[in-house]
Each structure stands twice: as structure tokens, then as C-alpha cells.
PDB file of C-alpha atoms and ligand atoms in Angstrom:
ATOM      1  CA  UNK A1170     -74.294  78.181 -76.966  1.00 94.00           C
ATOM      2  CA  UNK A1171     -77.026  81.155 -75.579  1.00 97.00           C
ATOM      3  CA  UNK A1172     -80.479  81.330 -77.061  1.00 98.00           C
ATOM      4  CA  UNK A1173     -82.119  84.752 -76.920  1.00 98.00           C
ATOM      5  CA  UNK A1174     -85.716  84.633 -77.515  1.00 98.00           C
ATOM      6  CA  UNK A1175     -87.101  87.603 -80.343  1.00 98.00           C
ATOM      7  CA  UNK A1176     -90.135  89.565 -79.651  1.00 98.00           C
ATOM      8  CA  UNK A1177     -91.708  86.781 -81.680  1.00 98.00           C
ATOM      9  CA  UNK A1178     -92.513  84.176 -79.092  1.00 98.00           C
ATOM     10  CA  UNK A1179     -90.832  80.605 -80.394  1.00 98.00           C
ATOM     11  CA  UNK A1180     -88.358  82.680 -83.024  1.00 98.00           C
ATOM     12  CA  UNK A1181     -84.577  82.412 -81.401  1.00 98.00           C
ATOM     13  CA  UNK A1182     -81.369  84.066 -82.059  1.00 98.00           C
ATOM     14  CA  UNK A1183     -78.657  81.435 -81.750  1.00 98.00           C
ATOM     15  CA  UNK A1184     -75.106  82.214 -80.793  1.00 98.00           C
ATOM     16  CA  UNK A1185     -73.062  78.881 -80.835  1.00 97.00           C
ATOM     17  CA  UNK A1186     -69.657  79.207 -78.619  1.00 97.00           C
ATOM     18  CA  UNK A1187     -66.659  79.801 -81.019  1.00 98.00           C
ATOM     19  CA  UNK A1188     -63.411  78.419 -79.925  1.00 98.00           C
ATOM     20  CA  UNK A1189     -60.350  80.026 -81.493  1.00 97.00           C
ATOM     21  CA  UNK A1190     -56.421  79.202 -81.608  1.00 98.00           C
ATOM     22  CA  UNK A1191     -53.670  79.724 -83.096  1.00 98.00           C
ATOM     23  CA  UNK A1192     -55.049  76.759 -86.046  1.00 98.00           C
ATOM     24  CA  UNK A1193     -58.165  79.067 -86.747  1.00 98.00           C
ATOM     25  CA  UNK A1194     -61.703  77.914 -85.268  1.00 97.00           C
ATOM     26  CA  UNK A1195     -63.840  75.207 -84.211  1.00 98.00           C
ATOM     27  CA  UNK A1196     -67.648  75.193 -82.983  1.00 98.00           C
ATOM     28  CA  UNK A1197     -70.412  72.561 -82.307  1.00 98.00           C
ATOM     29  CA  UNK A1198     -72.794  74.382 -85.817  1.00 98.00           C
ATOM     30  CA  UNK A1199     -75.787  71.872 -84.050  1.00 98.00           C
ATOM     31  CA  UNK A1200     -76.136  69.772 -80.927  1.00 98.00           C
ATOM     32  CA  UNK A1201     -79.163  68.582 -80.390  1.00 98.00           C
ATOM     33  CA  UNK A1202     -79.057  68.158 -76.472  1.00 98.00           C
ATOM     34  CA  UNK A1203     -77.846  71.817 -76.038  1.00 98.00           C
ATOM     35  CA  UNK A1204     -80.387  73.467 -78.626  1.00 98.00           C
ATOM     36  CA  UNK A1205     -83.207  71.991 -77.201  1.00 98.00           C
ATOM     37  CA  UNK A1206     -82.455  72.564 -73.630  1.00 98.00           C
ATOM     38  CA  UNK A1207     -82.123  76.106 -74.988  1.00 97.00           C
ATOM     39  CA  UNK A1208     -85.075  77.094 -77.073  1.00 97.00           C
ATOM     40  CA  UNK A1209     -87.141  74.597 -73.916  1.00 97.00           C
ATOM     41  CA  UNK A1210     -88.797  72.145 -76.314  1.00 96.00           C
ATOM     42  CA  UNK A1211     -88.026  68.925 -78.593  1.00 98.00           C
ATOM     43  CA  UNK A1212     -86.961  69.927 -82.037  1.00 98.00           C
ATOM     44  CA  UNK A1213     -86.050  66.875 -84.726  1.00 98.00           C
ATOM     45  CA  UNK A1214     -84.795  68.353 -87.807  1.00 98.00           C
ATOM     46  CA  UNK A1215     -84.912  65.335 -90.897  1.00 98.00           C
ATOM     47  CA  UNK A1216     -83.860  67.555 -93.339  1.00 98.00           C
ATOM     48  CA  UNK A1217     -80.442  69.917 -94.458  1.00 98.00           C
ATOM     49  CA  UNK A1218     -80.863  72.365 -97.059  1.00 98.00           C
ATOM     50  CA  UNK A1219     -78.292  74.432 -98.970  1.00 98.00           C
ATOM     51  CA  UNK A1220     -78.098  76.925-101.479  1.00 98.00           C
ATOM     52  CA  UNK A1221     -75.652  79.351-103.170  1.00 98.00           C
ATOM     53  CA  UNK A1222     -76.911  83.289-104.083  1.00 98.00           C
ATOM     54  CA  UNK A1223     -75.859  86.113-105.468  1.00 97.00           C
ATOM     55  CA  UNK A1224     -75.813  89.678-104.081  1.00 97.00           C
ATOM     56  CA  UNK A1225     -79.294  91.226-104.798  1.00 96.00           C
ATOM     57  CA  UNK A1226     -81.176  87.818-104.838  1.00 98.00           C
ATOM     58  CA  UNK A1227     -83.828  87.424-102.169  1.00 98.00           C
ATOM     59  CA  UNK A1228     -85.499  84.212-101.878  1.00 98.00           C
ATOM     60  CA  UNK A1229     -89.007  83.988-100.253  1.00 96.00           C
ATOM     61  CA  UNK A1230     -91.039  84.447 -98.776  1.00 98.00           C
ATOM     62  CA  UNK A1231     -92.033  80.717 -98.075  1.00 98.00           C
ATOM     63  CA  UNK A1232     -93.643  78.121 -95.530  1.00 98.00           C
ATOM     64  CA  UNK A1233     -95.332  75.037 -96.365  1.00 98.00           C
ATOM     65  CA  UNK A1234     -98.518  74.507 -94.824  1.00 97.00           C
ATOM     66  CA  UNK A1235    -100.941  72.647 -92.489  1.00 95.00           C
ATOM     67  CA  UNK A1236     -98.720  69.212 -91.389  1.00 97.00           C
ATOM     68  CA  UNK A1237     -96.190  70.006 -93.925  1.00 98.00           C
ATOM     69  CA  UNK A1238     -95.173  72.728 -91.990  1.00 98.00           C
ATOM     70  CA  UNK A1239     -91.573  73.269 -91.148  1.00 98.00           C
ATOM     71  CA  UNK A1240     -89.000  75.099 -88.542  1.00 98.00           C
ATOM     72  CA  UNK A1241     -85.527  76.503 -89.841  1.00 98.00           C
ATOM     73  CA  UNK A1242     -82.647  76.855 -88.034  1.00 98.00           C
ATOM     74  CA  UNK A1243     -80.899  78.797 -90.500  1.00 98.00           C
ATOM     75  CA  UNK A1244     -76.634  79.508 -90.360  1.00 98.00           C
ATOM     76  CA  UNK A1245     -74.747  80.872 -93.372  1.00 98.00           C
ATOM     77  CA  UNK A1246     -71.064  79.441 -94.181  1.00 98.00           C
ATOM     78  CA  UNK A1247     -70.128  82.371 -96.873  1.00 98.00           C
ATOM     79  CA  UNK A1248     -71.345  85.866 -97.247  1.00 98.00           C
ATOM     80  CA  UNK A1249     -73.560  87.863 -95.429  1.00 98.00           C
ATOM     81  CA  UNK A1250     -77.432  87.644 -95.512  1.00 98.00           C
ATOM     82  CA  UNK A1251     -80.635  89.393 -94.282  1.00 98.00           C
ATOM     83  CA  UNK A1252     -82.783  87.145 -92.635  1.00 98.00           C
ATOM     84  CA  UNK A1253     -86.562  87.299 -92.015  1.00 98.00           C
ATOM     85  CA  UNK A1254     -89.206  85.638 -90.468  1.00 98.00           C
ATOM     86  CA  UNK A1255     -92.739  86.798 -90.189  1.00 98.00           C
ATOM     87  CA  UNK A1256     -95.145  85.217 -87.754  1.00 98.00           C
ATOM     88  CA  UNK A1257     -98.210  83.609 -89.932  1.00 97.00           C
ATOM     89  CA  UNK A1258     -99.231  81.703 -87.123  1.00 97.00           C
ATOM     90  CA  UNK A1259    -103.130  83.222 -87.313  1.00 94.00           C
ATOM     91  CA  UNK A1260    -103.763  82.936 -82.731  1.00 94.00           C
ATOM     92  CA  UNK A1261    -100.708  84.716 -82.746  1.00 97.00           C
ATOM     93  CA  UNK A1262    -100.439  88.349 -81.201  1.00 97.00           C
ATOM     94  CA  UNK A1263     -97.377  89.203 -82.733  1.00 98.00           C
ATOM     95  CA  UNK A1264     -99.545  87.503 -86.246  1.00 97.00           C
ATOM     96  CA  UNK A1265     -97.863  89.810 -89.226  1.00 97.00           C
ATOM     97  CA  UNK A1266     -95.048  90.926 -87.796  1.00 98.00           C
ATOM     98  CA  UNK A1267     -91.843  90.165 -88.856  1.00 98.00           C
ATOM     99  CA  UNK A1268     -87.981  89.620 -87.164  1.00 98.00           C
ATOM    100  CA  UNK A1269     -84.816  90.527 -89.608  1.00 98.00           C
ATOM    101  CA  UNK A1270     -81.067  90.127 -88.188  1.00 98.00           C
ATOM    102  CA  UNK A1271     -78.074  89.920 -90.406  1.00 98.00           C
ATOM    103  CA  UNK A1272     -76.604  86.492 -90.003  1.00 98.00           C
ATOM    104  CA  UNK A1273     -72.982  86.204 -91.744  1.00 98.00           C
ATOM    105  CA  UNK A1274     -69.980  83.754 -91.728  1.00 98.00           C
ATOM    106  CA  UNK A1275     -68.327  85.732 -89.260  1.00 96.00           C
ATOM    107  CA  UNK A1276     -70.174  85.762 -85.818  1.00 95.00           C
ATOM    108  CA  UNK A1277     -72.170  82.418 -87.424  1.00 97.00           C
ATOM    109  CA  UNK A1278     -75.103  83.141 -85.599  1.00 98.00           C
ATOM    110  CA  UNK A1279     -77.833  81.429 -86.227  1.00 98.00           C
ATOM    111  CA  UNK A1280     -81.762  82.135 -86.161  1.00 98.00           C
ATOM    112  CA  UNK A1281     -84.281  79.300 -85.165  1.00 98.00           C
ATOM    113  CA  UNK A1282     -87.635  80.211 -87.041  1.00 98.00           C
ATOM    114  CA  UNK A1283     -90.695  77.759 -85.387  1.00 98.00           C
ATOM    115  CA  UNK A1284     -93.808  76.132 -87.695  1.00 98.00           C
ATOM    116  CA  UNK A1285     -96.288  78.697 -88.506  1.00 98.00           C
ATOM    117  CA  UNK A1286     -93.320  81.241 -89.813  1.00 98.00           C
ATOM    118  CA  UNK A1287     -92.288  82.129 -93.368  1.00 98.00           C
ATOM    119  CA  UNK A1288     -89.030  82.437 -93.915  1.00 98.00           C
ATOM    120  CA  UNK A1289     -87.362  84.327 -96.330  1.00 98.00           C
ATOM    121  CA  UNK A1290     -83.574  86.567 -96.864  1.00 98.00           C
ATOM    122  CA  UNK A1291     -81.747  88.799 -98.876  1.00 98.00           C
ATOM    123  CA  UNK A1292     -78.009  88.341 -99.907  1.00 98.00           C
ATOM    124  CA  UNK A1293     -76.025  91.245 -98.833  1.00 97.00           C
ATOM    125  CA  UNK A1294     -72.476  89.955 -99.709  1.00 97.00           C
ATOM    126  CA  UNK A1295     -71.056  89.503-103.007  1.00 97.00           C
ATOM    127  CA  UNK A1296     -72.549  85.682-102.939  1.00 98.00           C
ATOM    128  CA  UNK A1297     -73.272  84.029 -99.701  1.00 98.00           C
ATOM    129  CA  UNK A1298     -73.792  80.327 -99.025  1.00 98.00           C
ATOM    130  CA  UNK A1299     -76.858  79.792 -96.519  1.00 98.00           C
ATOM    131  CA  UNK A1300     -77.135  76.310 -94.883  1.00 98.00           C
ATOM    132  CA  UNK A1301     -80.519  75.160 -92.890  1.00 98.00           C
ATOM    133  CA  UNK A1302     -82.087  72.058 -91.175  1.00 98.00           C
ATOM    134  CA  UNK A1303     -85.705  71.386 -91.039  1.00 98.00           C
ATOM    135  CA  UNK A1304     -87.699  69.543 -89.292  1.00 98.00           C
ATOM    136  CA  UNK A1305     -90.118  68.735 -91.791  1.00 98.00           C
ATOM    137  CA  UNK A1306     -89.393  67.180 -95.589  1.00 98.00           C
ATOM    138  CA  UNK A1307     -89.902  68.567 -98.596  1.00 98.00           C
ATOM    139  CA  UNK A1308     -93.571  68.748 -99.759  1.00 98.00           C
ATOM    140  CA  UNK A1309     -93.859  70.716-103.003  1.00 98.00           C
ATOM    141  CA  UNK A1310     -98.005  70.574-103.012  1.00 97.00           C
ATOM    142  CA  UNK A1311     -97.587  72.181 -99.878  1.00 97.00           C
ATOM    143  CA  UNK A1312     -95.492  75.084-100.512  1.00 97.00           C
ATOM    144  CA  UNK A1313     -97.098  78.615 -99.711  1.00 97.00           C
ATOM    145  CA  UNK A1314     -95.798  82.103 -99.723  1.00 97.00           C
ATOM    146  CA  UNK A1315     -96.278  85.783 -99.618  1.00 97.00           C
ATOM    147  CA  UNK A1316     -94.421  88.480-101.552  1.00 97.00           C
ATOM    148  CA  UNK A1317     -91.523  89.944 -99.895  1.00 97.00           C
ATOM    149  CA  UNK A1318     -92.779  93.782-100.302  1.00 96.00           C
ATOM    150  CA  UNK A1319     -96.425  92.586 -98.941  1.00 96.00           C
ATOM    151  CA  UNK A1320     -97.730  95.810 -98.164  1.00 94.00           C
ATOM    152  CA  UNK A1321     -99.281  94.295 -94.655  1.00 95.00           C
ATOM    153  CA  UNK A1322     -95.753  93.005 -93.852  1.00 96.00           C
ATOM    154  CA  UNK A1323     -93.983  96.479 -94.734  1.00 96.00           C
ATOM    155  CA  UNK A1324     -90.541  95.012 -94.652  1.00 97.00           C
ATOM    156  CA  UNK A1325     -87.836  96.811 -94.251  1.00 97.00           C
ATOM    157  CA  UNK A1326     -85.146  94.910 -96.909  1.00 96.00           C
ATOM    158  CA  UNK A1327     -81.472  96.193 -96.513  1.00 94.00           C
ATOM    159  CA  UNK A1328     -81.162  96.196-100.168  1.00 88.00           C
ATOM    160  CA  UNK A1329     -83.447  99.039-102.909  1.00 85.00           C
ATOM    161  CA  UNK A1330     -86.169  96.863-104.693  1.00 79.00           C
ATOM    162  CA  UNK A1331     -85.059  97.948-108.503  1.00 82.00           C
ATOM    163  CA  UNK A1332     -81.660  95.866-107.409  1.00 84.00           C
ATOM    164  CA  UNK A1333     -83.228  92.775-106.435  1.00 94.00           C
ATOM    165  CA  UNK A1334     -83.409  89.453-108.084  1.00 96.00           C
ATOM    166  CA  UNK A1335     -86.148  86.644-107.721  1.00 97.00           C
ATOM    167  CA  UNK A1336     -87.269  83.675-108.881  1.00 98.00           C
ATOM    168  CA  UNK A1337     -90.267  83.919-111.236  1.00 97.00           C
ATOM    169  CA  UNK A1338     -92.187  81.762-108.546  1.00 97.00           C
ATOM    170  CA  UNK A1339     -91.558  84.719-105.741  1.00 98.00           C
ATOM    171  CA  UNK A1340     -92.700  87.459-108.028  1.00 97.00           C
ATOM    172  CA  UNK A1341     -95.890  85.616-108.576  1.00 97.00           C
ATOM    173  CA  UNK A1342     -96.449  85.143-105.190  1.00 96.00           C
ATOM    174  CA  UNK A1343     -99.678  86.874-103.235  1.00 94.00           C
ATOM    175  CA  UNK A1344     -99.260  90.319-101.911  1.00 93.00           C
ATOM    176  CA  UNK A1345    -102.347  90.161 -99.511  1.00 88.00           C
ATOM    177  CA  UNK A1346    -102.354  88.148 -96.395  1.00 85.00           C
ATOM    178  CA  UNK A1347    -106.105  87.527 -96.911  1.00 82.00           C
ATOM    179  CA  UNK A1348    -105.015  85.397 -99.837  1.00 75.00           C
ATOM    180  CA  UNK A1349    -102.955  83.039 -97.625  1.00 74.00           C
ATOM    181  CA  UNK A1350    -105.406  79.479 -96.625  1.00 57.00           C
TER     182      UNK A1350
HETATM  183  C1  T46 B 175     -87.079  74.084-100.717  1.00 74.13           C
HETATM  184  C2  T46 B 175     -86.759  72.895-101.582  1.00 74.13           C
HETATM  185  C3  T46 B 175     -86.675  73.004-102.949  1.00 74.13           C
HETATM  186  N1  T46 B 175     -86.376  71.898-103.702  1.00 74.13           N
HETATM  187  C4  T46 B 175     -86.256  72.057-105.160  1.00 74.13           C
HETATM  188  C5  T46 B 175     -87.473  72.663-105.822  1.00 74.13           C
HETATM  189  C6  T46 B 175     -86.909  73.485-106.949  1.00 74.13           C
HETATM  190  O1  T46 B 175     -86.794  72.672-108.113  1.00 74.13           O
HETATM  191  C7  T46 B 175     -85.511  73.860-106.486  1.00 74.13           C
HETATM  192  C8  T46 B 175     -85.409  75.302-106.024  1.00 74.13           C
HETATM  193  O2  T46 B 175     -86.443  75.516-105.101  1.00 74.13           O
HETATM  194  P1  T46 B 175     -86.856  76.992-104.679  1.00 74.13           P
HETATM  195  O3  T46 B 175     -86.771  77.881-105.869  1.00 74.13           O
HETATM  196  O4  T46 B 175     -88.160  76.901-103.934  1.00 74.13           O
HETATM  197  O5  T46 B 175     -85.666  77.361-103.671  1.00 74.13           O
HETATM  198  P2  T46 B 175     -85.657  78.649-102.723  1.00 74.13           P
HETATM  199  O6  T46 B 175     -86.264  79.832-103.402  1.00 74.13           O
HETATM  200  O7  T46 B 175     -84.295  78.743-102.176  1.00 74.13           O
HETATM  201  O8  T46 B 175     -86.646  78.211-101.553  1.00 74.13           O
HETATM  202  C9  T46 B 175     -86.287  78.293-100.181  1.00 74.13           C
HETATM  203  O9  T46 B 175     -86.353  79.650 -99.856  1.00 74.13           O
HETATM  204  C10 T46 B 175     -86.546  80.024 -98.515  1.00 74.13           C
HETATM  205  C11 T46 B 175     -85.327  80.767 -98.054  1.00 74.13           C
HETATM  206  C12 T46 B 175     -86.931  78.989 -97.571  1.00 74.13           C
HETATM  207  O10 T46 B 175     -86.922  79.206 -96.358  1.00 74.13           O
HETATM  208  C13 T46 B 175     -87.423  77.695 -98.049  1.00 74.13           C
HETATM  209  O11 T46 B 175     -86.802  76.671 -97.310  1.00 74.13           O
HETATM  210  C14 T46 B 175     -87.266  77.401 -99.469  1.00 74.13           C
HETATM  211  O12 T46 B 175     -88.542  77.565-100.015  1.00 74.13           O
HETATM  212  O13 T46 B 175     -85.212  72.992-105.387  1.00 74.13           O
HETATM  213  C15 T46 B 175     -86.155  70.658-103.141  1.00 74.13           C
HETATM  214  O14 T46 B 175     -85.878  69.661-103.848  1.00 74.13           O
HETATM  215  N2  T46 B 175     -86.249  70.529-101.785  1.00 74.13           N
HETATM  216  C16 T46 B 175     -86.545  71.605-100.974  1.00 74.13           C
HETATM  217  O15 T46 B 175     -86.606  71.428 -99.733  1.00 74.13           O
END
């Protein structure tokens, strides 16, 4: 596997090594030894998430915060996404701005967003099926997030806003990074 660090210090692109044959594919999707000898730190993810979307729907943006915090590595098994991460992490110098890559079923490359990060994506394909391990739990009382068309953020989504669809918890989320504790 390689590990390319992105302009945002900590944030990694992930490209596993694919081995094709005449059967089809296989690939190590996580190996702990390998990732963290790549990215140069101890990661423990406790948790796998999963969840199932339909072209338009964007989900995010998110973090949960203070100890609750978690890092992503995010892969998707169907479809094609747009994935984000802005740096929230406020000693930051890169604080605000934001990384997006496609990551799709095909290449199955992976991004690697650290604590401190929300996290959000877009679903390009027809549906797409987006897997991710964290290395935090679940804590719904700690759950944060900023609106995906945050004017301070200015992201660039692949997709027109009037075609979007969100949960009613992302469209009430806080435009202004002032808002964010
Ligand atoms: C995140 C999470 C949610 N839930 C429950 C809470 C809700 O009843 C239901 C749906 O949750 P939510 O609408 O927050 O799901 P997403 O909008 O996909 O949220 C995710 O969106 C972006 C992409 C992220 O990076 C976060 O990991 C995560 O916040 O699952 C759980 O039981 N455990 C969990 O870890």
C-alpha cells in the first residue's frame, strides 16, 4: 500500500495494492502494521461504519468533539463518492480548508481523515455503498457539524445544490464557523 500525505498535514490518500488474475481481485482493504508504518503514527480504529446512499445525497458535514473525537479511514465498496474533509483543528494553518478526492469501487482508494477533521461526501453514482473505521465510538451528545455550503468553507461539491438531498439534521446545521465550540 503507498500513503500520500494531502496539503492538510495528518489527512492521507490511501492506495492499497490490488492484485488481479484471471479469478478477479484480491487486496489487504486494512492492515494495521502497514497503515501505520505509513501514515508514521499508532492508529486503533474500535469502530466500522456503513451506509447505503443515493445519487444526490450528501451526508455531513460532521465530527464529534473534544475526547469524542474521531479519525476515518473511509473506502467505498459500490458507487462513486465525493469525499471531503475540512481541517477544524483551531492551531492549525491549513484551519478551514478543506481536501475533496473522488473515492470509488474501482481504484478503492481510500482517504485517512485525522481527529480535529469533519468529514463529510456526496454520492456521485447512481447509489454507492461507503464503508469506514473509526477510532473512536459513537457518542451522540458529542456530535457537531457545519453546513456543507458554509460560506467560510466555499466548497466546491461535484453535484448543483437544487439536486441535493440531506438529512433534516444537516440542513439545520451552523453555517458560521464562529458557531462551532
Ligand atoms: C454516525 C452514527 C450514527 N448512528 C445512528 C444515529 C442515527 O439514528 C442513524 C443515522 O445517523 P446519521 O444520520 O448521523 O448518519 P450520517 O448522516 O451518515 O452520519 C455520518 O456522516 C458522515 C459521513 C460521517 O463522517 C459521520 O461518521 C457520520 O456522522 O445512525 C449510530 O448508531 N452510530 C454512528 O456511529
Amino acid at each position: 500500500m503507498k500513503a500520500t500525505e494531502t496539503k492538510l498535514k495528518g489527512c492521507f490518500i490511501i492506495e492499497p495494492t490490488i492484485f488481479e488474475d484471471n479469478r478477479g481481485y484480491f487486496f489487504e482493504s486494512y492492515n494495521h502494521k502497514d497503515f501505520c508504518e505509513a501514515i508514521g503514527r499508532e492508529v486503533n480504529f474500535v469502530q466500522d461504519n456503513q451506509s447505503f446512499s443515493k445519487k444526490g445525497v450528501l451526508r455531513g458535514l460532521h465530527f464529534q468533539k473534544g475526547q469524542h473525537a474521531q479519525a476515518k479511514l473511509v473506502s467505498v465498496l459500490e458507487g462513486r463518492i465525493q469525499d471531503v474533509a475540512v481541517d477544524l483543528r483551531k492551531d492549525s494553518p491549513t484551519f478551514a480548508k478543506y481536501f475533496s478526492m473522488e473515492l470509488n469501487s474501482k481504484d478503492k482508494k481510500q482517504l485517512f481523515v485525522p481527529r480535529g477533521f469533519a468529514h463529510g461526501f456526496l454520492t456521485l453514482s447512481e447509489s454507492a455503498k461507503v464503508l469506514y473505521k473509526c477510532d473512536n465510538h459513537y457518542n451522540k451528545r458529542a456530535e457537531g457539524g457545519i453546513r456543507f455550503d458554509c460560506h467560510e468553507l466555499n466548497i466546491k461539491w461535484l453535484i448543483g445544490t437544487e439536486d441535493l438531498l440531506l438529512s433534516k439534521k444537516d440542513k439545520n446545521l451552523p453555517n458560521y464557523l464562529s458557531t462551532l465550540t
